[in-house]
Amino acid sequence: MAQETTVFLGVIILAIIHLLAPVLFKFSQYSFSTLIGPQDDLKPLKSLYGQRLERANNNFKETLPLALGLLIMIHVLEKQGGISTTGAWVYLGARIIYPLVFLSGIPMLRTLAWVASMTGLGIMAFAIAS
């Protein structure tokens, strides 16, 4: 299996984690019966960390289609290996670190993780174009 395929699966697993993490904070704020209902009147999370995880999740969802699209293109165009592998791992690593540094509240670290993830996307795009 190509490393880009491994990264693809890693990105999918990360997406599932991103979806579930804020839910843990919802359980601490709302009853189970409220959460299994239509959730029409849910207020924003009170927990600062829950709010940060939701924002990190939203940011991740912005780059997710780009990453998956690039990884699929790399596979279809048979551009696996070398620089595309580097870009894929840079993206995944940065996206794993991103919510952790977002939770820390240190703005520069969050921004650096975001820049690293965008760099990984750029490297993958470059690999496709070359």
XYZ file of C-alpha atoms in Angstrom, residues 25-118:
94
model
C -18.137 18.447 25.910
C -21.799 18.421 24.862
C -22.397 15.449 27.175
C -21.092 17.504 30.080
C -23.461 20.394 29.244
C -26.633 18.606 28.100
C -28.575 15.546 29.128
C -28.510 12.419 27.007
C -32.208 12.846 26.178
C -31.507 16.356 24.851
C -28.628 15.143 22.694
C -30.559 12.256 21.105
C -33.377 14.621 20.152
C -33.483 17.143 17.275
C -31.196 19.575 19.177
C -33.215 22.568 17.997
C -32.424 24.776 20.996
C -28.849 23.879 21.823
C -26.842 26.843 22.984
C -23.129 27.194 22.192
C -20.811 25.155 24.356
C -19.931 26.826 27.663
C -16.570 25.103 27.925
C -13.711 27.121 26.478
C -11.976 23.902 25.393
C -15.169 22.610 23.793
C -15.503 25.869 21.855
C -11.888 25.628 20.712
C -12.371 22.023 19.587
C -15.436 23.045 17.586
C -13.447 25.816 15.878
C -10.556 23.430 15.206
C -13.054 20.972 13.739
C -14.531 23.666 11.490
C -11.055 24.623 10.305
C -10.205 20.978 9.616
C -13.387 20.564 7.563
C -12.265 23.478 5.370
C -9.081 21.680 4.319
C -10.417 18.109 4.349
C -11.894 18.112 0.807
C -8.696 19.649 -0.560
C -6.514 17.003 1.084
C -8.707 14.097 0.035
C -8.991 15.456 -3.501
C -5.233 15.837 -3.813
C -4.617 12.367 -2.381
C -7.090 10.847 -4.842
C -5.482 12.726 -7.725
C -2.038 11.498 -6.648
C -3.345 7.945 -6.734
C -5.222 8.245 -10.040
C -2.331 9.980 -11.777
C 0.155 7.517 -10.242
C 2.250 10.269 -8.676
C 2.872 8.374 -5.421
C 6.235 8.518 -3.753
C 8.877 11.148 -3.193
C 7.569 14.637 -2.803
C 3.880 13.664 -2.754
C 4.561 11.368 0.205
C 6.331 14.193 2.012
C 3.430 16.581 1.404
C 0.882 14.015 2.546
C 2.709 13.312 5.812
C 3.315 17.023 6.461
C -0.421 17.685 6.045
C -1.490 14.815 8.306
C 1.096 15.600 10.983
C 0.147 19.264 11.061
C -3.569 18.435 11.242
C -2.934 16.064 14.163
C -1.012 18.778 16.012
C -3.459 21.581 15.140
C -6.243 20.857 17.679
C -3.687 20.214 20.404
C -2.003 23.589 19.938
C -5.417 25.228 19.448
C -6.408 23.913 22.883
C -3.208 25.375 24.346
C -4.379 28.863 23.372
C -0.978 29.935 22.102
C -1.861 31.804 18.877
C 1.467 31.497 17.079
C 1.601 27.705 17.493
C -1.891 27.311 16.057
C -0.981 29.503 13.105
C 2.263 27.599 12.480
C 0.384 24.279 12.491
C -2.130 25.699 10.006
C 0.678 27.014 7.761
C 2.373 23.602 7.908
C -0.844 21.866 6.835
C -1.280 24.293 3.944
